[in-house]
Short mmCIF file of C-alpha atoms in Angstrom, two decimals:
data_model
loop_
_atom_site.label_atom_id
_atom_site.label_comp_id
_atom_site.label_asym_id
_atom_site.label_seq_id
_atom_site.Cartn_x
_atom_site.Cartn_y
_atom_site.Cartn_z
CA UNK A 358 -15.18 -10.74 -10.74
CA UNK A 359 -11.73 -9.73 -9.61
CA UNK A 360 -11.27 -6.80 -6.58
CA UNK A 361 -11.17 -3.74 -8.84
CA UNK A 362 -14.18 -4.34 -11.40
CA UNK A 363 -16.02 -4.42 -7.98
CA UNK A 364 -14.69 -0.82 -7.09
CA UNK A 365 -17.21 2.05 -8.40
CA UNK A 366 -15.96 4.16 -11.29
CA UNK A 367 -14.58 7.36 -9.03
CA UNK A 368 -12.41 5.11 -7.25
CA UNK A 369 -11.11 3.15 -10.27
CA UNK A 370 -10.30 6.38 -12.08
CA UNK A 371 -8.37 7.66 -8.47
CA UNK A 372 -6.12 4.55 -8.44
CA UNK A 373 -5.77 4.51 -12.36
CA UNK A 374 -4.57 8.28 -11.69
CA UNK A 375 -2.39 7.31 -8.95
CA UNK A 376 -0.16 5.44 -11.29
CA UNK A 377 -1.23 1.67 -8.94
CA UNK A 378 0.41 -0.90 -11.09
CA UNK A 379 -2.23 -3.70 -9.08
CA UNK A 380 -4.25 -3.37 -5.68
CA UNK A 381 -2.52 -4.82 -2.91
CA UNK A 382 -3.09 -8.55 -1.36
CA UNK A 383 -4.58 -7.24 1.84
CA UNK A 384 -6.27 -4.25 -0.47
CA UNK A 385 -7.89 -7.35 -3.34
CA UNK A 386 -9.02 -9.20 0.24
CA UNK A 387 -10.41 -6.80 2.12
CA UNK A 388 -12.22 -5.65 -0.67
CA UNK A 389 -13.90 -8.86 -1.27
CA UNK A 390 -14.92 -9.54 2.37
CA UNK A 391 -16.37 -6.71 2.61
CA UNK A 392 -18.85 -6.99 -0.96
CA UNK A 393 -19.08 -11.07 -0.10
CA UNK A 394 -20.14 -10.54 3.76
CA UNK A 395 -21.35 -8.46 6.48
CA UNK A 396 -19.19 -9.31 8.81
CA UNK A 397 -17.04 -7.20 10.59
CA UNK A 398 -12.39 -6.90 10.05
CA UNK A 399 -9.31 -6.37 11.07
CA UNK A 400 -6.31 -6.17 8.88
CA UNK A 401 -3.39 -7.59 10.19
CA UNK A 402 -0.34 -6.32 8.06
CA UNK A 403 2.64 -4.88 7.79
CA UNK A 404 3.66 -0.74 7.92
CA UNK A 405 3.58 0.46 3.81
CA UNK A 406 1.38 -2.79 3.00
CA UNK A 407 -1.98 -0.81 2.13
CA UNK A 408 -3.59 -1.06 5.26
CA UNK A 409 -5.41 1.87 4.62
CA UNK A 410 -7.03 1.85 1.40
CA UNK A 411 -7.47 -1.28 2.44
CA UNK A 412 -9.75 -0.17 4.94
CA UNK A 413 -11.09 2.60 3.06
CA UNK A 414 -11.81 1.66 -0.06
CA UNK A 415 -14.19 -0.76 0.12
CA UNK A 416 -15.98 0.57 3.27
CA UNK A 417 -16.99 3.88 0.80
CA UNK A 418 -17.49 1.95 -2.34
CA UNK A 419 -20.34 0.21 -0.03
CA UNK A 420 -21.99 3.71 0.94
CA UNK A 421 -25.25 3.59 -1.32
CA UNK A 422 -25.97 7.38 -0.39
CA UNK A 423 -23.92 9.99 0.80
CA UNK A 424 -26.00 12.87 1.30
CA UNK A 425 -28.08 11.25 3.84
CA UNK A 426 -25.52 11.70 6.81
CA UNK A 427 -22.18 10.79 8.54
CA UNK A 428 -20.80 7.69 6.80
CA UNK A 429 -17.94 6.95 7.92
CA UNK A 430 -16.19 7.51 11.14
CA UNK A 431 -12.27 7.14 11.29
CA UNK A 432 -10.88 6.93 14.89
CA UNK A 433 -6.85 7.41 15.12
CA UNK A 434 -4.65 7.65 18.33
CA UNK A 435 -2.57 10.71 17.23
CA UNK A 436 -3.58 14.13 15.78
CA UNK A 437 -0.48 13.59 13.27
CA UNK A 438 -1.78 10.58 12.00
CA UNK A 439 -5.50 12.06 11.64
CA UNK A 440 -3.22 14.81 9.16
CA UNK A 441 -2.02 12.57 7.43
CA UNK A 442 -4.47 10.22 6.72
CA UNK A 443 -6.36 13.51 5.93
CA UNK A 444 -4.41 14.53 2.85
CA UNK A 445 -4.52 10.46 1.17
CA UNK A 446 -8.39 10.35 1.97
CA UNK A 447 -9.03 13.78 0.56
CA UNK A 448 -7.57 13.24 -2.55
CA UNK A 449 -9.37 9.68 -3.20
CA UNK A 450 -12.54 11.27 -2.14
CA UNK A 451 -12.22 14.57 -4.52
CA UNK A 452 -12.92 12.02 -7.60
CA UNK A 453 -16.25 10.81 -5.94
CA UNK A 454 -17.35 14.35 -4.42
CA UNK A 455 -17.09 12.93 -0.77
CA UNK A 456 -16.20 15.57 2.04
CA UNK A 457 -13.95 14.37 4.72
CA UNK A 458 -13.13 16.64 7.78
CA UNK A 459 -10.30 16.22 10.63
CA UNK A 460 -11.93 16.58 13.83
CA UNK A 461 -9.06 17.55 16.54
CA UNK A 462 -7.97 20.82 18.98
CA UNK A 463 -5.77 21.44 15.93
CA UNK A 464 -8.52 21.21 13.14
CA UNK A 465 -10.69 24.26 11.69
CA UNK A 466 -13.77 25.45 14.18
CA UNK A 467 -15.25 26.76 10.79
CA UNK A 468 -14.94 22.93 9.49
CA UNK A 469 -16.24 21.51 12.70
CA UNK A 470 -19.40 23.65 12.33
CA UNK A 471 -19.87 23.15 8.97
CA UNK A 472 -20.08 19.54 9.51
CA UNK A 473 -22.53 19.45 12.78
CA UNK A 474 -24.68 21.66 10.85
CA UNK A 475 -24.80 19.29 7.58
CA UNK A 476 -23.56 15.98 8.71
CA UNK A 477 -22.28 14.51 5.45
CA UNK A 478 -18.73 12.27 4.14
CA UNK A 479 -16.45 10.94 6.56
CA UNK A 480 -15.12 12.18 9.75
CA UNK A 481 -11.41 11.50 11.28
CA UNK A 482 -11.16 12.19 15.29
CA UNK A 483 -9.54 11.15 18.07
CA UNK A 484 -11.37 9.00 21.29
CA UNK A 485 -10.58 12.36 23.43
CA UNK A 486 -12.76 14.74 20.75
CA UNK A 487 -15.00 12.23 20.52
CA UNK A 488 -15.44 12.49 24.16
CA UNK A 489 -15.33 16.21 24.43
CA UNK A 490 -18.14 16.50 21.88
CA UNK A 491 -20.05 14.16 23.95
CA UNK A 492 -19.82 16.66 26.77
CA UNK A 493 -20.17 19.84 25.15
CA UNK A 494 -22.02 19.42 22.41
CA UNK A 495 -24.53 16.68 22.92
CA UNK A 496 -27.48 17.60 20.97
CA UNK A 497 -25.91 17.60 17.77
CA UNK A 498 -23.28 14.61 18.36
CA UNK A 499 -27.04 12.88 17.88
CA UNK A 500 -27.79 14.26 14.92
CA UNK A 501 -24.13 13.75 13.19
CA UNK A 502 -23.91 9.92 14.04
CA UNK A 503 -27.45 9.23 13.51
CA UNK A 504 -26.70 8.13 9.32
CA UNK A 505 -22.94 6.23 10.39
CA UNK A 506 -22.89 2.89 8.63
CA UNK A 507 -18.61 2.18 9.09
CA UNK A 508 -16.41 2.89 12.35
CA UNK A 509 -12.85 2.29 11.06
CA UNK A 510 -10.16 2.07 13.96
CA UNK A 511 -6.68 2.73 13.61
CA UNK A 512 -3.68 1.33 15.02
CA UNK A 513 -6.23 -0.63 17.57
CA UNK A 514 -3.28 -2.62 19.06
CA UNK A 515 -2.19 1.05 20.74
CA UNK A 516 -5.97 1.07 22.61
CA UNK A 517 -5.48 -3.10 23.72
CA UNK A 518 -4.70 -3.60 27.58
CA UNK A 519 -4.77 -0.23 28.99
CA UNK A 520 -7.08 2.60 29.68
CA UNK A 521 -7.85 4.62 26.58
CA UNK A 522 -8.98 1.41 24.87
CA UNK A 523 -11.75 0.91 27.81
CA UNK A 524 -12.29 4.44 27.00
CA UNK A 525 -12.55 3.89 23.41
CA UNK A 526 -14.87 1.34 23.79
CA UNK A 527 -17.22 2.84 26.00
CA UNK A 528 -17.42 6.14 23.75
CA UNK A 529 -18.09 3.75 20.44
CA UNK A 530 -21.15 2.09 22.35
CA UNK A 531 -22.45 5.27 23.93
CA UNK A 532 -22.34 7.11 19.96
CA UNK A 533 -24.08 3.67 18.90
CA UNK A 534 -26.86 4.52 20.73
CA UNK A 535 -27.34 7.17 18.33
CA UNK A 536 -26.86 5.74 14.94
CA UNK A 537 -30.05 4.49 13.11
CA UNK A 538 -28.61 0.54 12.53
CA UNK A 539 -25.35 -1.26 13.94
CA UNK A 540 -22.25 0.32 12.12
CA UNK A 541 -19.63 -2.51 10.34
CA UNK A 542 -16.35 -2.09 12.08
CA UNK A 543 -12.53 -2.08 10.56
CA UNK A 544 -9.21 -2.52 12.66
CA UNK A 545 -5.91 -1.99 11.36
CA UNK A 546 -2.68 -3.09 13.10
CA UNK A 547 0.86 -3.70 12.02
CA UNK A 548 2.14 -5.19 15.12
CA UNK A 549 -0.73 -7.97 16.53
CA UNK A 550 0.40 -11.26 18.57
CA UNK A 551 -2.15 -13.89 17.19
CA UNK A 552 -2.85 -14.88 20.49
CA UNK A 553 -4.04 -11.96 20.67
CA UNK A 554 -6.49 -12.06 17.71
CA UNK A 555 -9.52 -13.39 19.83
CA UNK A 556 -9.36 -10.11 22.03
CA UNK A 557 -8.88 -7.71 19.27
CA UNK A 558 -12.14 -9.44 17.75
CA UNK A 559 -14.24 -8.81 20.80
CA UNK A 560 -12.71 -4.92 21.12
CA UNK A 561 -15.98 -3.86 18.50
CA UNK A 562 -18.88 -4.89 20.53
CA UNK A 563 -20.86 -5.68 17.78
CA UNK A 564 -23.87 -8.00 16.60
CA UNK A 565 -21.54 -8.92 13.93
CA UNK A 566 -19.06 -11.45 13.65
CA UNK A 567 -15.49 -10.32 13.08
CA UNK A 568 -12.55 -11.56 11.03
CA UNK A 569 -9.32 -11.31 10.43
CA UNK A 570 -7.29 -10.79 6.85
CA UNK A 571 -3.90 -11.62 7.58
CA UNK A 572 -0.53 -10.50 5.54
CA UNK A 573 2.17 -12.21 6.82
CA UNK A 574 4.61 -11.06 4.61
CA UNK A 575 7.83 -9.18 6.02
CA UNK A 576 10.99 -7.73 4.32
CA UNK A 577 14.84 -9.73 4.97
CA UNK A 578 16.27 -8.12 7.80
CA UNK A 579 19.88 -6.60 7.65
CA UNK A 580 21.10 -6.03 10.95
CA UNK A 581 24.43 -4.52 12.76
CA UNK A 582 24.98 -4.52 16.51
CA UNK A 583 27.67 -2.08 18.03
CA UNK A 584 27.73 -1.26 21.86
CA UNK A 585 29.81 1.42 23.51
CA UNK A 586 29.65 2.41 26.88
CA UNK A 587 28.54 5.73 28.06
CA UNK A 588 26.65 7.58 30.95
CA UNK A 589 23.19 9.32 30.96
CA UNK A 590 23.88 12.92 30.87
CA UNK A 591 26.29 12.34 27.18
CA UNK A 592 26.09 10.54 23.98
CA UNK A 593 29.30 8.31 23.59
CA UNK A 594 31.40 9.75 21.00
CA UNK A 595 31.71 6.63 19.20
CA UNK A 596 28.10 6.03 19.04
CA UNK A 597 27.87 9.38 17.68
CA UNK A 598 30.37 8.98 14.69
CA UNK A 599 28.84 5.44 14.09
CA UNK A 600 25.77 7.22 13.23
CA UNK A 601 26.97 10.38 11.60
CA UNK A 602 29.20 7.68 9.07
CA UNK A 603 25.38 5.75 8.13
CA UNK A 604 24.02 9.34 7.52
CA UNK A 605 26.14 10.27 4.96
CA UNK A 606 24.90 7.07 2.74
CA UNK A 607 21.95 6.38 4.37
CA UNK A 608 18.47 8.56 5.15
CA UNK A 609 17.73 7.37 8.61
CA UNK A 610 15.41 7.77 11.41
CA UNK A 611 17.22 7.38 14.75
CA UNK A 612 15.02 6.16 17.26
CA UNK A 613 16.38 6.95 20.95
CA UNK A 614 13.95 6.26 24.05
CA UNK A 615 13.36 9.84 25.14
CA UNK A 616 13.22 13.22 24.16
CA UNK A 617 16.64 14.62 25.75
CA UNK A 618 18.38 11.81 23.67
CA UNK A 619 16.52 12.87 20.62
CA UNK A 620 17.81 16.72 20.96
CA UNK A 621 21.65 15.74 21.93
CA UNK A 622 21.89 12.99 19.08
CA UNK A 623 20.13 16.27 16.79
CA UNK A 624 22.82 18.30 18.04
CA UNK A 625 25.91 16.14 17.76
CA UNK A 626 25.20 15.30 14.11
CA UNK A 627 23.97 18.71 12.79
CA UNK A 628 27.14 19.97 14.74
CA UNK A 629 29.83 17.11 12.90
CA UNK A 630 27.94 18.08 9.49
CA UNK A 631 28.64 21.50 9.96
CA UNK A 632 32.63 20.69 11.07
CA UNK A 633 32.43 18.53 7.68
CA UNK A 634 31.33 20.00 5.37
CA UNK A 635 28.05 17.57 5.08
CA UNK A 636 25.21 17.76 2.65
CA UNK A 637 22.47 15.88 5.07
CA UNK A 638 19.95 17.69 6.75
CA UNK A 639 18.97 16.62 10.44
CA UNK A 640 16.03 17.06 12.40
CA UNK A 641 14.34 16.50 15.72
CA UNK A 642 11.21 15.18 16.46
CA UNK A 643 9.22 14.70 19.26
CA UNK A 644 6.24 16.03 20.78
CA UNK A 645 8.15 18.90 22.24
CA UNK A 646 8.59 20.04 19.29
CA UNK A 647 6.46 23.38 17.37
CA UNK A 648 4.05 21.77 15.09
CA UNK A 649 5.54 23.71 12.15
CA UNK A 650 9.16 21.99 12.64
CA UNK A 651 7.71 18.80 13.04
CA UNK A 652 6.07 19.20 9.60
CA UNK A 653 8.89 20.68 8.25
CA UNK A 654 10.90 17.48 9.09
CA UNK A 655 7.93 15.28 7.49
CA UNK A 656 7.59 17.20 4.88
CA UNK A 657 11.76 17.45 3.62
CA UNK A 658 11.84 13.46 4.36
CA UNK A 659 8.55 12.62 1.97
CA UNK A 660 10.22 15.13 -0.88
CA UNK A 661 13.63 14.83 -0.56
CA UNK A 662 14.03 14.06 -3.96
CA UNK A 663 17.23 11.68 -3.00
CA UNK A 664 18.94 14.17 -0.54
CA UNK A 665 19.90 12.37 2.32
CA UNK A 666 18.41 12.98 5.60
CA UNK A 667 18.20 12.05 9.34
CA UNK A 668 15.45 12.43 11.72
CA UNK A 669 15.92 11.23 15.35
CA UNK A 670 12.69 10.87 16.95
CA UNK A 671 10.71 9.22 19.70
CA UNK A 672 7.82 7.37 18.95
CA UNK A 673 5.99 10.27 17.06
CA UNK A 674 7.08 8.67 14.06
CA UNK A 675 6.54 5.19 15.09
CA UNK A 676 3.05 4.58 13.55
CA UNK A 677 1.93 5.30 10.81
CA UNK A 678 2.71 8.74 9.79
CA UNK A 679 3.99 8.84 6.06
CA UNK A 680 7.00 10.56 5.50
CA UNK A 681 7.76 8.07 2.31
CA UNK A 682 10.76 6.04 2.17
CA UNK A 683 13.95 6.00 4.43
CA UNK A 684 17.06 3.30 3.67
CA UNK A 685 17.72 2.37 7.29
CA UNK A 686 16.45 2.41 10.98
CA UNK A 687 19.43 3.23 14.20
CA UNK A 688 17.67 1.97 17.49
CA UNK A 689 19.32 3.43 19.82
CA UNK A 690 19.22 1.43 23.00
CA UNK A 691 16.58 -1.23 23.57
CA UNK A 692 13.26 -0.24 22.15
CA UNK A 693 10.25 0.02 24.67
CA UNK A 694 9.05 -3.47 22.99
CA UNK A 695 9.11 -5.92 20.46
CA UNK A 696 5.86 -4.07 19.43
CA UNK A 697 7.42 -0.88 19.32
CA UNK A 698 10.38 -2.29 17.12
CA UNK A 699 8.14 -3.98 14.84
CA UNK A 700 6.68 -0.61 14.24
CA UNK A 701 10.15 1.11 13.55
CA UNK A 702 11.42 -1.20 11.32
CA UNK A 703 8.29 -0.84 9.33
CA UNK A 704 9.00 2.55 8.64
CA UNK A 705 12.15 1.63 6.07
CA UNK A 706 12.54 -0.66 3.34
CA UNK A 707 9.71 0.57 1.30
CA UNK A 708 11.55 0.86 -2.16
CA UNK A 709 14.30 -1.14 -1.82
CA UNK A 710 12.20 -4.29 -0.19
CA UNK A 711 14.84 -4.90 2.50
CA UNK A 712 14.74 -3.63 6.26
CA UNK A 713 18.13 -2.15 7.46
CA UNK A 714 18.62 -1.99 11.68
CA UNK A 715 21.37 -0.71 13.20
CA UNK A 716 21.56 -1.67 17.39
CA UNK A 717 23.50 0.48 19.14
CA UNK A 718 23.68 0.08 22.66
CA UNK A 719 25.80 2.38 25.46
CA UNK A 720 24.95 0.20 28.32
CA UNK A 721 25.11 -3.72 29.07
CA UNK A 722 21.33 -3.59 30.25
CA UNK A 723 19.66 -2.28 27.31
CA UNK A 724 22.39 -4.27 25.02
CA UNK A 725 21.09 -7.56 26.69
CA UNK A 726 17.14 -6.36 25.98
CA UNK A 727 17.36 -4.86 22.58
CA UNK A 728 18.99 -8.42 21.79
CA UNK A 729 16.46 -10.32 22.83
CA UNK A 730 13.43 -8.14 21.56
CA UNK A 731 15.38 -8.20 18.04
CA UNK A 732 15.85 -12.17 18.40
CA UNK A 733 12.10 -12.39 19.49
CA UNK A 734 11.25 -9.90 16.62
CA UNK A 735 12.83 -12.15 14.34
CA UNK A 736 10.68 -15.63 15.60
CA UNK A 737 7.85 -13.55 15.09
CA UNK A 738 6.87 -12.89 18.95
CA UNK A 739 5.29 -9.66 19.71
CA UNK A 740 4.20 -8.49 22.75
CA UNK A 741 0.49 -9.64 24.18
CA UNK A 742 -1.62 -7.44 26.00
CA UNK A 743 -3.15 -7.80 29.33
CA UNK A 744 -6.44 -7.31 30.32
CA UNK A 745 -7.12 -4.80 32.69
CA UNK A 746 -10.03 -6.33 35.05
CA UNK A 747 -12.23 -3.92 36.73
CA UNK A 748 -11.21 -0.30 35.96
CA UNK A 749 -13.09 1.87 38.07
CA UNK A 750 -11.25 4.87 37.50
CA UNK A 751 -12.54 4.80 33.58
CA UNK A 752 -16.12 3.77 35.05
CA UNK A 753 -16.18 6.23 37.22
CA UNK A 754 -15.00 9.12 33.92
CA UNK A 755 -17.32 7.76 32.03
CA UNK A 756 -20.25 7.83 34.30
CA UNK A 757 -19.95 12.07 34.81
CA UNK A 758 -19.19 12.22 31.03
CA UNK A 759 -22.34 10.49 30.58
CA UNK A 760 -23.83 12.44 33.13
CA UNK A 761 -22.78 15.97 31.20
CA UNK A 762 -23.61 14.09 28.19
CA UNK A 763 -27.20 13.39 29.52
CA UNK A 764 -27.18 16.50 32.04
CA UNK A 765 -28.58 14.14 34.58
CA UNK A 766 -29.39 10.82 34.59
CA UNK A 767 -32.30 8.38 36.91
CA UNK A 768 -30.50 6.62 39.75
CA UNK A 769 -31.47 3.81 38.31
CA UNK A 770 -29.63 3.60 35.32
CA UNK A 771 -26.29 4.72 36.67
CA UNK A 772 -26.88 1.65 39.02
CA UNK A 773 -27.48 -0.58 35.86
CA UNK A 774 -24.89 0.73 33.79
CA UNK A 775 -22.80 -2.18 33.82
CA UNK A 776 -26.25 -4.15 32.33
CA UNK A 777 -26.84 -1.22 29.76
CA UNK A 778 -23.41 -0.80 28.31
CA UNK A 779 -21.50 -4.00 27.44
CA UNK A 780 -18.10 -2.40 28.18
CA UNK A 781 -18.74 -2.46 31.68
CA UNK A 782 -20.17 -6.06 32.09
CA UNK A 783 -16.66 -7.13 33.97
CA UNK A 784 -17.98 -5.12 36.83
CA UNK A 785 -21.36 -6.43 38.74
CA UNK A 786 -19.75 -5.15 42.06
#
């Protein structure tokens, strides 16, 4: 039986209504792991491969009854991403009569009740309202987890090596404790070393075994390289006309390394449209930003219709965010890492099958390292993640969340926490 005759009828009818042409490779695998095992995943692929309904798609065509709790919990680094993901699992779930609900400081109190009083569909949140709920709202965090059966984690090489992901994983066993059997976990990533692939396995402390699906497939590169030399405070001119000149055949996001740069490259091109009579619309976007012009910019780039555009940004738009198709990516300077360029360049080439970078440097340091993260890019390198060995300070946040969580706790348990909660079995000091 191939993938789809697997799927349930709702979901068939969504993707025959969607227009699909054929499920995806990492979409037809996943799909069969999940119906032929009970193991646990993580999808390696690239941006625009169908990560997502990847994910998605066969974790709720598993879900036997839906009425009988919290199903599905999706956990994503960024609020924006939790929208968007939003509107895509809304409409698959409106053919099989699933709620879903955004849980974030952005998202609708009245929605938030709604589902603590009747825990039902699928939840998206972030590890920081996961941990606030925790806190303030303990007695019903038990009663909305109790029925989870799938924890689906997104963009899980952004919690690998640092502090939020120790977070992450303390939070996912301490909800454990109140679901009524061990959860199945998904991870999605675009950007994983495979050296790496053994600790991304063991992030989900599970009972389950955990594999990897791996789509190793990756667009022809196209790739110019300018440098001109300028000084902090002001874009060089020639830089500036460089990328005003791929604007005007090109939609674009420009990808600068902070904010400032972001509002003065903005300014310059929205300025020499203006002197020239230019049809392209420009935008800012950053986390500075008002929420409503940051959705204004999303919104003109994934309906555009054709109309050119240009969006410089910082990494706000680096995951995952969909804001359809652009033609070409402008680094500007060296990217923060060979991750983090991995991640840009995923965000063109969707229709015409064919990544576009332009490298623009102004100055001789970030010239020689956004040449060597492009030339390690291009072998296929990316960045591996330390461990971080011992972290009190998270031990020590977790232990008076628990403590709010639990509004006391014995002695005795605090002093065995590192033996109760697998997270913290590093640290027998």
């Amino acid at each position: 039986m191939n993938s789809y005759d697997l799927l349930q009828r709702g979901i068939r009818k969504y993707i025959y209504d969607a227009g699909w042409e054929s499920l995806r490779g990492i979409q037809e695998a996943s799909i069969k792991h999940v119906h032929n095992t009970e193991n646990n995943l993580i999808l390696a692929a690239p941006t625009a491969s169908g990560k997502t309904e990847a994910a998605f798609l066969p974790a709720i065509n598993s879900i036997k009854d839906w009425d009988s709790g919290l199903k599905i919990v999706y956990i994503s680094p960024l609020i924006a991403l939790i929208n968007d993901q939003f509107r895509r699992i809304y409409e698959l779930c409106n053919y099989i009569n699933v709620p879903v609900t955004s849980w974030h400081g952005e998202a609708s109190r009245a929605k938030k009740n709604k589902l603590l009083k009747d825990p039902k569909g699928i939840l998206l949140i972030t590890p920081e309202s996961i941990e606030a709920m925790l806190c303030l709202r303990p007695g019903e965090a038990k009663g909305l987890f109790r029925g989870t059966e799938w924890i689906i984690v997104d963009e899980i090489h952004s919690f690998l090596g640092n502090n939020r992901g120790i977070q992450l994983r303390s939070l996912i066993e301490r909800i454990k404790l109140y679901m009524e059997k061990e959860p199945r976990f998904i991870g999605m990533s675009a950007t994983l070393n495979r050296e790496d692939y053994k600790k991304v396995k063991s992030f989900f402390i599970s009972e389950r075994a955990t594999d990897v699906l791996l789509d190793s497939s990756r667009n022809p590169l196209e790739v110019t390289k300018s440098y001109y030399e300028s000084n902090a405070k002001k874009e060089s001119r020639e830089a500036l006309e460089e990328i005003y000149d791929y604007s005007q055949r090109e939609s674009m996001l420009v990808f600068p390394n902070s904010r400032a740069e972001v509002e003065r490259l903005a300014v310059g091109l929205s300025r020499l449209g203006k002197q020239r009579g230019s049809s392209s619309r420009y935008f800012a976007h950053h986390s500075s930003v008002s929420k409503d012009m940051r959705l204004t910019a999303e919104k003109f780039a994934k309906d555009s219709g054709g109309e050119l555009f240009t969006i410089c940004c910082t990494s706000t738009l680096e995951l995952g965010i969909d804001i359809g198709s652009v033609d070409s990516i402008v680094q500007y300077n060296a990217p923060h890492s060979v991750s983090s360029l991995a991640q840009r360049l995923g965000r063109g080439g969707r229709t015409t099958g064919k990544n576009i970078l332009h490298f623009i440097a102004t100055d001789e340091w970030s010239l020689l390292q956004g040449l060597a993260a492009l030339s390690l890019y291009e072998e296929g390198l990316i960045d591996r993640f330390d461990s971080i060995i011992k972290p009190y300070d998270v031990l020590a946040h977790q232990i008076l969340s628990i403590l709010l969580e639990n509004t006391g706790m014995p002695l005795e348990d605090l002093k065995n926490i590192n033996k109760n909660f697998k997270c913290w079995q590093d640290i027998e000091d």
